[in-house]
Rosetta silent file (secondary structure, phi, psi, omega in degrees, C-alpha in Angstrom):
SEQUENCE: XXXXXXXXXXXXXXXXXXXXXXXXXXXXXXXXXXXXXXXXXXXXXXXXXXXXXXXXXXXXXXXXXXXXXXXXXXXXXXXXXXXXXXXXXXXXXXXXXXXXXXXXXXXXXXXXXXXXXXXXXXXXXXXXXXXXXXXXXXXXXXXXXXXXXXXXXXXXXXXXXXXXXXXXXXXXXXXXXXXXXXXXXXXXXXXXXXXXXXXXXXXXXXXXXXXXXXXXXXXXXXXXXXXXXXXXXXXXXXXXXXXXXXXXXX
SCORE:     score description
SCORE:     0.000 S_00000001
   1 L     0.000  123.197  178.604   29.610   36.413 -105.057 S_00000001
   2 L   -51.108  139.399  171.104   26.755   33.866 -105.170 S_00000001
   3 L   -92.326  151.427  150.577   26.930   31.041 -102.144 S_00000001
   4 L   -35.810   92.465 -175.441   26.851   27.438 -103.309 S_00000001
   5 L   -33.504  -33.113 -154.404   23.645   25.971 -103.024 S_00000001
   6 L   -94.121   28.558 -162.153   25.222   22.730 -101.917 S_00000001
   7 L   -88.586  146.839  159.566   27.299   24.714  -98.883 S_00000001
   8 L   -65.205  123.708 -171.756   26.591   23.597  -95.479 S_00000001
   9 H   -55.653  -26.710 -162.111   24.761   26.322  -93.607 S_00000001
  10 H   -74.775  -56.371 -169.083   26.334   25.130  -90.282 S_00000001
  11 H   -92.312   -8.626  170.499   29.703   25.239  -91.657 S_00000001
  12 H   -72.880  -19.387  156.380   29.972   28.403  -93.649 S_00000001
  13 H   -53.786  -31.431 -146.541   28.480   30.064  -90.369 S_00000001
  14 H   -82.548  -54.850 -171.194   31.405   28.609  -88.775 S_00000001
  15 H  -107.335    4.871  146.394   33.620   29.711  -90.698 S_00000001
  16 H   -77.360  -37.089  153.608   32.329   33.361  -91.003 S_00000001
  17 H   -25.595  -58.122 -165.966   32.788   33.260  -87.217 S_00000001
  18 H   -84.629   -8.380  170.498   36.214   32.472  -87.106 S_00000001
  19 H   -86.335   -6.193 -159.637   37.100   35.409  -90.261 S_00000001
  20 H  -120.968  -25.081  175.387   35.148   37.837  -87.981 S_00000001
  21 H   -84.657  -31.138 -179.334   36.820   36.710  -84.610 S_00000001
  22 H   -86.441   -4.800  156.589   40.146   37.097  -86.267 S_00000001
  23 H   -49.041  -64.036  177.473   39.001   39.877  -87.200 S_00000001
  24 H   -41.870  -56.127  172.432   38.094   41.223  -83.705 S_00000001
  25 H   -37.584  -73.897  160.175   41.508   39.703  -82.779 S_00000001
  26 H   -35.384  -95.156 -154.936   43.416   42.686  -84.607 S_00000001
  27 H   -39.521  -47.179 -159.104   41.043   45.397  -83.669 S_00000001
  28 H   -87.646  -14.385 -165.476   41.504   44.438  -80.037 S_00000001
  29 H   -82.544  -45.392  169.657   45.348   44.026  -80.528 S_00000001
  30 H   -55.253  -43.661  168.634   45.438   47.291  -82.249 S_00000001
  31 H   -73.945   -3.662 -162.245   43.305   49.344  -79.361 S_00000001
  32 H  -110.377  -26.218 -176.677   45.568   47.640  -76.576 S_00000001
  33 H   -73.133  -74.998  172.772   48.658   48.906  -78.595 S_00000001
  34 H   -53.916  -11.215  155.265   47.214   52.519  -78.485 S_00000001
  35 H   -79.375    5.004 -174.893   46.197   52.027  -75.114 S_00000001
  36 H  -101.972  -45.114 -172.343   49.468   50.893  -73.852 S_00000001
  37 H   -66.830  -17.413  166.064   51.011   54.051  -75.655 S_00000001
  38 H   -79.164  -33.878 -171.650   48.578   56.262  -73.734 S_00000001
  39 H   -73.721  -17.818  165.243   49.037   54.411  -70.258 S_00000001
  40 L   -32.733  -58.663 -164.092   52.847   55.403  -71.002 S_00000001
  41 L   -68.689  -18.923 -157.071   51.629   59.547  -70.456 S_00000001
  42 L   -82.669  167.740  -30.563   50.068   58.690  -66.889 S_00000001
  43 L  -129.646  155.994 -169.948   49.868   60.154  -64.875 S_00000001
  44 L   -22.574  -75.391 -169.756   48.327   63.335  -66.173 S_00000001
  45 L   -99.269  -76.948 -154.147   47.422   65.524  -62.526 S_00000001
  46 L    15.658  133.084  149.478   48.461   63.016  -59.782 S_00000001
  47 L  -124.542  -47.092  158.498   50.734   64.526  -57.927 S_00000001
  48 L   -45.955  149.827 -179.894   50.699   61.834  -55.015 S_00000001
  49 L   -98.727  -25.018 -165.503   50.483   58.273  -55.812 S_00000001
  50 L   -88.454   -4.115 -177.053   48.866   57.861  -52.492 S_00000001
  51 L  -149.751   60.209 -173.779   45.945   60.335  -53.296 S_00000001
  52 L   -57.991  174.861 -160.835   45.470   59.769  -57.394 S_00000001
  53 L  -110.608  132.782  150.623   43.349   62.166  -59.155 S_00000001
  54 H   -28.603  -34.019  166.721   39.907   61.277  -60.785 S_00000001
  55 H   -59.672  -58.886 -170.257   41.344   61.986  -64.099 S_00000001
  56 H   -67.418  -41.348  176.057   44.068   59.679  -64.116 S_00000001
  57 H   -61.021  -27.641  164.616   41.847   56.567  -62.422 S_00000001
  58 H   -52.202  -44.475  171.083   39.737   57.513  -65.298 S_00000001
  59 H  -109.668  -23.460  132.744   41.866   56.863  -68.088 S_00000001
  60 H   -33.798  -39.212 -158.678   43.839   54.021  -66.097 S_00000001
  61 H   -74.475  -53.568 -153.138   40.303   52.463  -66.011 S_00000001
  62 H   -83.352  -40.583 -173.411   39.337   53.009  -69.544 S_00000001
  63 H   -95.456   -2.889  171.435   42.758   51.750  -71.360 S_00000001
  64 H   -81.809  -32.591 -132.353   43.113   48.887  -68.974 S_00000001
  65 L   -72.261  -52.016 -174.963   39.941   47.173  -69.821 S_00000001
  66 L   -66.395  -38.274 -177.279   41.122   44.703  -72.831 S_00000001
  67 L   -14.455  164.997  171.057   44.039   43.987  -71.266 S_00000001
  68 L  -134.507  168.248 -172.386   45.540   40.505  -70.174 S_00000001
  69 L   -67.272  -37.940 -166.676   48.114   39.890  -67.565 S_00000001
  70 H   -61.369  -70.931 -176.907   51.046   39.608  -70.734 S_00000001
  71 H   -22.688  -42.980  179.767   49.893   42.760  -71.648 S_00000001
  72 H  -101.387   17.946  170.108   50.356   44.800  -68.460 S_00000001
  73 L   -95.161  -42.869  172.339   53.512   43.298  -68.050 S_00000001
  74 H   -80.487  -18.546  167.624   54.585   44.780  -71.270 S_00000001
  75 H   -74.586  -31.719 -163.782   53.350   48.052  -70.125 S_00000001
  76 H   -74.735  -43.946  175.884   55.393   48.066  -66.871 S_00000001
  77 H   -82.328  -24.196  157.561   58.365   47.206  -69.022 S_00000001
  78 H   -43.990  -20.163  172.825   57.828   50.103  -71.332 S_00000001
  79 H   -93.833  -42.753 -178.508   57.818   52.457  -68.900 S_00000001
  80 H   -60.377  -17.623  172.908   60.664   51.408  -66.939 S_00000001
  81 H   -74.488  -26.668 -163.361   62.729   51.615  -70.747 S_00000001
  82 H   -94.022   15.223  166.034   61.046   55.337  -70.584 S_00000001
  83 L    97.053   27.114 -169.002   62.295   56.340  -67.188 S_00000001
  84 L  -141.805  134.438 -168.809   58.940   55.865  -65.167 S_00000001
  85 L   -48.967  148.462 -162.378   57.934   53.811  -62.330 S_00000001
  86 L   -91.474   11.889  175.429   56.106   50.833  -63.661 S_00000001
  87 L   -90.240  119.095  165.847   52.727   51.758  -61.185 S_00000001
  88 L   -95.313   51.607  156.779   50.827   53.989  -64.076 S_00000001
  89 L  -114.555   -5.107 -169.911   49.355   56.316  -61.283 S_00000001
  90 L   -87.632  140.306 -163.231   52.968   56.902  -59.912 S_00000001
  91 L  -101.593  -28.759 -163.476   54.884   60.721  -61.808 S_00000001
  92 L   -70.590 -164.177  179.878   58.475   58.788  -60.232 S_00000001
  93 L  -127.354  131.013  164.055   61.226   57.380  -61.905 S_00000001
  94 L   -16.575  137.591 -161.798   62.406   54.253  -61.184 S_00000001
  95 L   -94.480  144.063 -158.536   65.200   53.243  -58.425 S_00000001
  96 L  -116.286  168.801  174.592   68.364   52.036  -60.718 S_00000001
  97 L  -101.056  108.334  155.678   71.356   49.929  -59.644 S_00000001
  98 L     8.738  -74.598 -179.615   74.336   51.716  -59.357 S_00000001
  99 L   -65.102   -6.627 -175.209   76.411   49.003  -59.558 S_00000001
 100 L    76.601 -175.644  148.494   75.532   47.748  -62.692 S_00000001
 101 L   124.724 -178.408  179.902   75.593   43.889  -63.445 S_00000001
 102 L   -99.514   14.141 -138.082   72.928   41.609  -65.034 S_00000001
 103 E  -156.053  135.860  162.166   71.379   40.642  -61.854 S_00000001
 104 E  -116.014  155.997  164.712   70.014   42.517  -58.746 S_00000001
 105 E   -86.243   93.777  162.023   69.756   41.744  -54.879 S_00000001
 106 L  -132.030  142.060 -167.367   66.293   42.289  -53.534 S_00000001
 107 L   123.692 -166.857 -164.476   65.074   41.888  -49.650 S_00000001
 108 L  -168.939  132.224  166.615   67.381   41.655  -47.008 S_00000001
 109 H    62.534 -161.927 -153.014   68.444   38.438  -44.505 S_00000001
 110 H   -76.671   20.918  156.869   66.175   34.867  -45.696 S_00000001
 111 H   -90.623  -19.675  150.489   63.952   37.377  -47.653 S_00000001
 112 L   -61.936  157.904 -173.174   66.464   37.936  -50.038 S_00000001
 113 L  -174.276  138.950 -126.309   66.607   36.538  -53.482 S_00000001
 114 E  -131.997  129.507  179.341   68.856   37.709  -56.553 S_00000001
 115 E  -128.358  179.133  172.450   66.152   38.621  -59.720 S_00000001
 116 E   -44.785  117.537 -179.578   66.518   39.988  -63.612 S_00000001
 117 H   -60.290  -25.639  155.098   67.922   43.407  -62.951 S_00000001
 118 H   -45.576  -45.060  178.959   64.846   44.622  -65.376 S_00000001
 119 H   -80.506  -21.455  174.869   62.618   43.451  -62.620 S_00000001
 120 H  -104.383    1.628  169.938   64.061   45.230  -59.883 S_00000001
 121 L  -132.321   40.174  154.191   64.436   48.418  -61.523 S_00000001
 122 L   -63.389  -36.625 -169.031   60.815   48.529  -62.641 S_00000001
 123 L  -137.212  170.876 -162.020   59.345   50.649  -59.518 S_00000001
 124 L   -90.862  -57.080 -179.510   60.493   53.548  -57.421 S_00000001
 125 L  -130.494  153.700  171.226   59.380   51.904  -54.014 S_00000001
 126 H   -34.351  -50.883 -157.084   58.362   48.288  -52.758 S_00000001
 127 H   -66.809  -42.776  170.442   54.913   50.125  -52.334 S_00000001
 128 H   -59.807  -27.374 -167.278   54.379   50.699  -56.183 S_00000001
 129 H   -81.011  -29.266  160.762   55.137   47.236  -56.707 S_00000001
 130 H   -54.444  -49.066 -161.421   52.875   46.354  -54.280 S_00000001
 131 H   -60.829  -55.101 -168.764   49.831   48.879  -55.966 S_00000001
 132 H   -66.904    6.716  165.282   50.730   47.410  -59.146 S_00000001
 133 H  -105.690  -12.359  174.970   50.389   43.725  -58.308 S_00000001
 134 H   -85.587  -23.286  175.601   47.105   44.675  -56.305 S_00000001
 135 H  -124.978    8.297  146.311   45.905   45.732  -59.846 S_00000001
 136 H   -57.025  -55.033 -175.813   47.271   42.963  -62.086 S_00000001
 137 L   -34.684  -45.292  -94.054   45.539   41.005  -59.899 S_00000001
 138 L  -147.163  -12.315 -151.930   42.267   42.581  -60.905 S_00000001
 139 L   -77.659  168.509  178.471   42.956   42.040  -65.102 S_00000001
 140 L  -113.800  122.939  168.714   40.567   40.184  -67.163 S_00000001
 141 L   -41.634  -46.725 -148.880   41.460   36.257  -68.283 S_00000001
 142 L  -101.767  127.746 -176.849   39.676   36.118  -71.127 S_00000001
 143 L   -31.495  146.426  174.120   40.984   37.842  -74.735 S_00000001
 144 L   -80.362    2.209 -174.170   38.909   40.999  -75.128 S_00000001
 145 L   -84.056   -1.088  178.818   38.016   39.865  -78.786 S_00000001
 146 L  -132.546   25.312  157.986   35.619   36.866  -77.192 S_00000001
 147 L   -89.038  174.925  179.932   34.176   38.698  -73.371 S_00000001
 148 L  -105.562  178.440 -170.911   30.700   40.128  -73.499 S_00000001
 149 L   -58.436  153.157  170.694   29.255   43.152  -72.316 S_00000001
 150 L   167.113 -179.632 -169.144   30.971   44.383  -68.946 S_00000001
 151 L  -162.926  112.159  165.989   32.980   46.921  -67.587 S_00000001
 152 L   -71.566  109.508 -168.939   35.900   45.995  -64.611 S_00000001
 153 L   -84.090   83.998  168.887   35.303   48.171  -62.000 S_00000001
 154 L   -52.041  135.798  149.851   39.267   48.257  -60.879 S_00000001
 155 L   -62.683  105.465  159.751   40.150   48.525  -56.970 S_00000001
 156 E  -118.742  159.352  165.204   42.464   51.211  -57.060 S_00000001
 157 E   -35.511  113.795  149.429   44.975   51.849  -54.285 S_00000001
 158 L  -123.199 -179.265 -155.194   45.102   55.122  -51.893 S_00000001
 159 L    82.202 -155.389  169.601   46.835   55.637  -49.255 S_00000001
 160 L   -99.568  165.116  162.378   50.252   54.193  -47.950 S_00000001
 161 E  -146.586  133.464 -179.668   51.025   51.023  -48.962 S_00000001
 162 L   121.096 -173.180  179.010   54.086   48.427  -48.188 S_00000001
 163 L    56.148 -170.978 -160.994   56.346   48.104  -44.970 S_00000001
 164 L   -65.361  -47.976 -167.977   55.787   47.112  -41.700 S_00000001
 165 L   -67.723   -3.335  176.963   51.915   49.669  -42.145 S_00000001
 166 L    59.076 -126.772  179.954   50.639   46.944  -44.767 S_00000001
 167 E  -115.367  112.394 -155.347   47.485   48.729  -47.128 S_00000001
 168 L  -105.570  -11.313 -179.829   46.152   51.024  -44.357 S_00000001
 169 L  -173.110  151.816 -175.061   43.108   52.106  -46.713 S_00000001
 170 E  -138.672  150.655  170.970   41.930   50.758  -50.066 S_00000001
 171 E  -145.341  133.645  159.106   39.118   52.778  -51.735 S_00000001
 172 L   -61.027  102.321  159.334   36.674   51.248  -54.551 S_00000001
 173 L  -134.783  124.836 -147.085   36.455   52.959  -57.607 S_00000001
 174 L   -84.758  143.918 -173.591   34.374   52.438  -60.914 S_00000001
 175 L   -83.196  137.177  163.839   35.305   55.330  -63.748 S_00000001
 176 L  -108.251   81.779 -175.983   32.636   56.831  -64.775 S_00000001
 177 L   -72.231  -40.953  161.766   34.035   58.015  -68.465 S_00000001
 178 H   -22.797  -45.985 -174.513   30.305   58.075  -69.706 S_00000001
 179 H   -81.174    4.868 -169.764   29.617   61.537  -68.229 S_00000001
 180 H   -99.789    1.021 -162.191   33.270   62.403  -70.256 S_00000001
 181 L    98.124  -10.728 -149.849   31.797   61.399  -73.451 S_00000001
 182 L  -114.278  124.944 -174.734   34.261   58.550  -73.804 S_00000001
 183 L  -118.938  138.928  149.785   32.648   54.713  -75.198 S_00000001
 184 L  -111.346  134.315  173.949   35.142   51.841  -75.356 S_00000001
 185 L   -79.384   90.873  137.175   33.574   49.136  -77.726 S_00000001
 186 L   -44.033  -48.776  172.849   33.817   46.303  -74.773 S_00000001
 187 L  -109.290  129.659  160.421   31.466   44.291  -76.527 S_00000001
 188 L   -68.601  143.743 -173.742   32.802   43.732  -80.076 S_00000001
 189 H   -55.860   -3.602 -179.300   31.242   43.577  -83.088 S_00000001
 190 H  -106.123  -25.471  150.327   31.624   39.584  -83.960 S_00000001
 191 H   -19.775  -74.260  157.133   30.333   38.872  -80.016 S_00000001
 192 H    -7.288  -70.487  172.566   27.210   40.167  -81.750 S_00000001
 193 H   -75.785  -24.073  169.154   27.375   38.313  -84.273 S_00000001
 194 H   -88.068    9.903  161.828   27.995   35.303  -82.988 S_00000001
 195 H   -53.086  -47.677  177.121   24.884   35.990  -80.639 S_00000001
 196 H   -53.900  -33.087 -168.286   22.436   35.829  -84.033 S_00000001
 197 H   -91.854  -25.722  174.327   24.305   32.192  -84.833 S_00000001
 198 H   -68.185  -61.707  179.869   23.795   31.134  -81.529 S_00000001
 199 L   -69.507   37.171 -156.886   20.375   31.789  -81.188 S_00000001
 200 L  -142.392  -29.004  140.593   19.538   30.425  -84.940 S_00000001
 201 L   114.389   -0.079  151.224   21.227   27.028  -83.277 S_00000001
 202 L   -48.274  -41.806 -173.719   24.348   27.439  -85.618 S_00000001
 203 L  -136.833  148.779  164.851   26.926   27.803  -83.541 S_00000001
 204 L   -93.121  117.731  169.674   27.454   26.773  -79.761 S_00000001
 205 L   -46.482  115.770 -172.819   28.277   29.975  -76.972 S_00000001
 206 L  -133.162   47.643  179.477   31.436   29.453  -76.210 S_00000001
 207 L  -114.019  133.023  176.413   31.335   33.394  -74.389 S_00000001
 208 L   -97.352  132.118 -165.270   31.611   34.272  -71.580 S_00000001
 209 L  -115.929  142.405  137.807   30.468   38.026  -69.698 S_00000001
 210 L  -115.793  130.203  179.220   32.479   39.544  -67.214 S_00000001
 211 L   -89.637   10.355 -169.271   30.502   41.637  -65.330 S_00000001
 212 L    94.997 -178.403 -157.169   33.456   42.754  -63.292 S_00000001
 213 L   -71.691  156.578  143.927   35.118   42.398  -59.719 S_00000001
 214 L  -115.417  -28.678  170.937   32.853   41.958  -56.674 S_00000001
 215 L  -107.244  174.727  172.374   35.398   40.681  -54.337 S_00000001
 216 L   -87.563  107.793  176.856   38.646   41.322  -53.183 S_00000001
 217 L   -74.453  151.890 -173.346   41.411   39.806  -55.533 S_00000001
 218 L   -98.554  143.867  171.482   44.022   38.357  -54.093 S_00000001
 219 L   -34.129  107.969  167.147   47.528   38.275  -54.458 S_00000001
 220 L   -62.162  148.620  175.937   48.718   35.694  -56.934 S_00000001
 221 E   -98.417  145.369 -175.371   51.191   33.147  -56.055 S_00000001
 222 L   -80.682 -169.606 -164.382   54.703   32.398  -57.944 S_00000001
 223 L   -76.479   -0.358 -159.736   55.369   28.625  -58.765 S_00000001
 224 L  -105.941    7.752  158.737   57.833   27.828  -55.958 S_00000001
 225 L    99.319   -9.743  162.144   54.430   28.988  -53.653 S_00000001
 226 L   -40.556  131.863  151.633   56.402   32.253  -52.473 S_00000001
 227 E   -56.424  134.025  163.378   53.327   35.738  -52.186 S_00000001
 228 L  -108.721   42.722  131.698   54.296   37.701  -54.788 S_00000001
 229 L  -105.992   38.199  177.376   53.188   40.372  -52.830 S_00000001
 230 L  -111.241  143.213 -153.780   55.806   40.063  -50.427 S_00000001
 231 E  -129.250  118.328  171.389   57.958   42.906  -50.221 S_00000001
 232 L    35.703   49.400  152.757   61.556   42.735  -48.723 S_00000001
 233 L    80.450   18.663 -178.459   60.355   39.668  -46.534 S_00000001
 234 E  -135.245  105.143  163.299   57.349   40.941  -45.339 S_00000001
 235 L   -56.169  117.489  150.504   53.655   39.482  -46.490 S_00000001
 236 L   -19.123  136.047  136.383   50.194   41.468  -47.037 S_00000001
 237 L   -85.313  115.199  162.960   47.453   40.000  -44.909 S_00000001
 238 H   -66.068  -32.507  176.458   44.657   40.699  -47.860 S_00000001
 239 H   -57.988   -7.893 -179.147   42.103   39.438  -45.352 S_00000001
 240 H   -89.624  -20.897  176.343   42.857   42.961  -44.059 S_00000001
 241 L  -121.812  148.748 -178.890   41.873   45.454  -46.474 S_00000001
 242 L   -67.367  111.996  177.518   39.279   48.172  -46.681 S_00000001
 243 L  -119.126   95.380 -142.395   37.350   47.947  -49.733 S_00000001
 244 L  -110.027  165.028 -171.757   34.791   50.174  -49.631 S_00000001
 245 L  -108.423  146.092 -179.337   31.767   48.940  -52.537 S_00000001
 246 L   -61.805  138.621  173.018   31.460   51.086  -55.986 S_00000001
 247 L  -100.830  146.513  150.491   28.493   53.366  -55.842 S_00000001
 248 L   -29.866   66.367 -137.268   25.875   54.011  -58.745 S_00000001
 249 L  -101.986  141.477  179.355   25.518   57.153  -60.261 S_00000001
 250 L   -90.308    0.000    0.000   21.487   57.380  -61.158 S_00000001
């Protein structure tokens, strides 16, 4: 179909942007759906939580990437409906309350605090709950149908973690799925395109690249200013852990 001579150039770029972003919008909603149903399987080898297996940080790496915080929130409760600790390097099954009720008790003495019984019978120990808020932490703000090239090199957890021993060892590590064969489209095709309308002076960059973590993220805080990585009344120091930096492969 023939364009209108008398069309504005500016705005039918404009508005081929925004059919091509909502495009993107599906496509990313659709891979995050199969990637939530895969993070569901993990994990794979593990058999420790405290000493995961390259495989599984591999594929934790690779199906996390589009993600949002909402997202991984919805994975944690999907597992906990399927009987699995809501850390997806962790094989256990959630601890359930006995007693029943709508409501749970968790902490002990002024560290107590009564939450959604869903939420308390998400993880097997304080210490998953801990890994897995050490790698929310770590998610990317921006929708994946408008980031740029990049790749989130995730922290993951080893070691113990939780109690009185805090994170006694942290170890950096970037997946390297490239030597598996395995491409995630990270940058989507209307990113692309709206590179050509930007530089043609059509459209204004309104994208942003993450090239991934460099620092240590920190625990987020809830709204009443309570760490939500405080565990049964006891606080993280994050100024404390060993982060070793991702190496290179040449």
């Amino acid at each position: 179909m023939p364009i209108p001579k008398d069309v504005d150039p500016t705005h039918l770029a404009a508005a081929l942007a925004e059919a091509q972003k909502y495009q993107a919008r599906k496509d990313v909603e659709s891979t995050n759906l199969s990637a939530l149903e895969s993070l569901l399987d993990l994990p794979l080898t593990t058999i420790s939580v405290s000493a995961p297996s390259p495989t599984d940080i591999s594929l934790a790496t690779l199906h996390l990437q589009l993600f949002l915080a909402s997202d991984y929130d919805e994975l944690i409760d999907e597992r906990r409906r399927v009987d699995k600790c809501g850390y997806i390097l962790c094989s256990k099954a959630p601890k359930r309350n006995p007693y029943g009720g709508l409501k749970s008790v968790v902490g002990s003495g002024k560290g107590a605090k009564v939450v959604e019984r869903e939420a308390a019978e998400a993880w097997c120990s304080a210490g998953c709950k801990m890994r897995a808020v050490y790698v929310k932490a770590q998610l990317g703000s921006t929708p994946g149908w408008l980031r740029g090239k990049g790749w989130i090199r995730f922290r993951w957890p080893v070691g113990d973690v939780g109690g009185k021993k805090g994170i006694t060892e942290m170890e950096s590590v970037q997946a390297d799925v490239r030597a598996e064969g395995i491409v995630l489209p990270i940058r989507t095709a209307v990113v692309k395109e709206e590179d050509k309308l930007v530089e043609k002076g059509l459209l204004k960059s309104d994208v942003v690249e993450r090239e991934g973590l460099d620092e240590k993220p920190a625990f987020p805080s809830l709204e009443n200013g309570e760490d939500v990585g405080a565990i049964e009344g006891h606080v993280v120091d994050v100024s404390k852990l060993k982060i070793s930096q991702p190496t290179t492969k040449s």
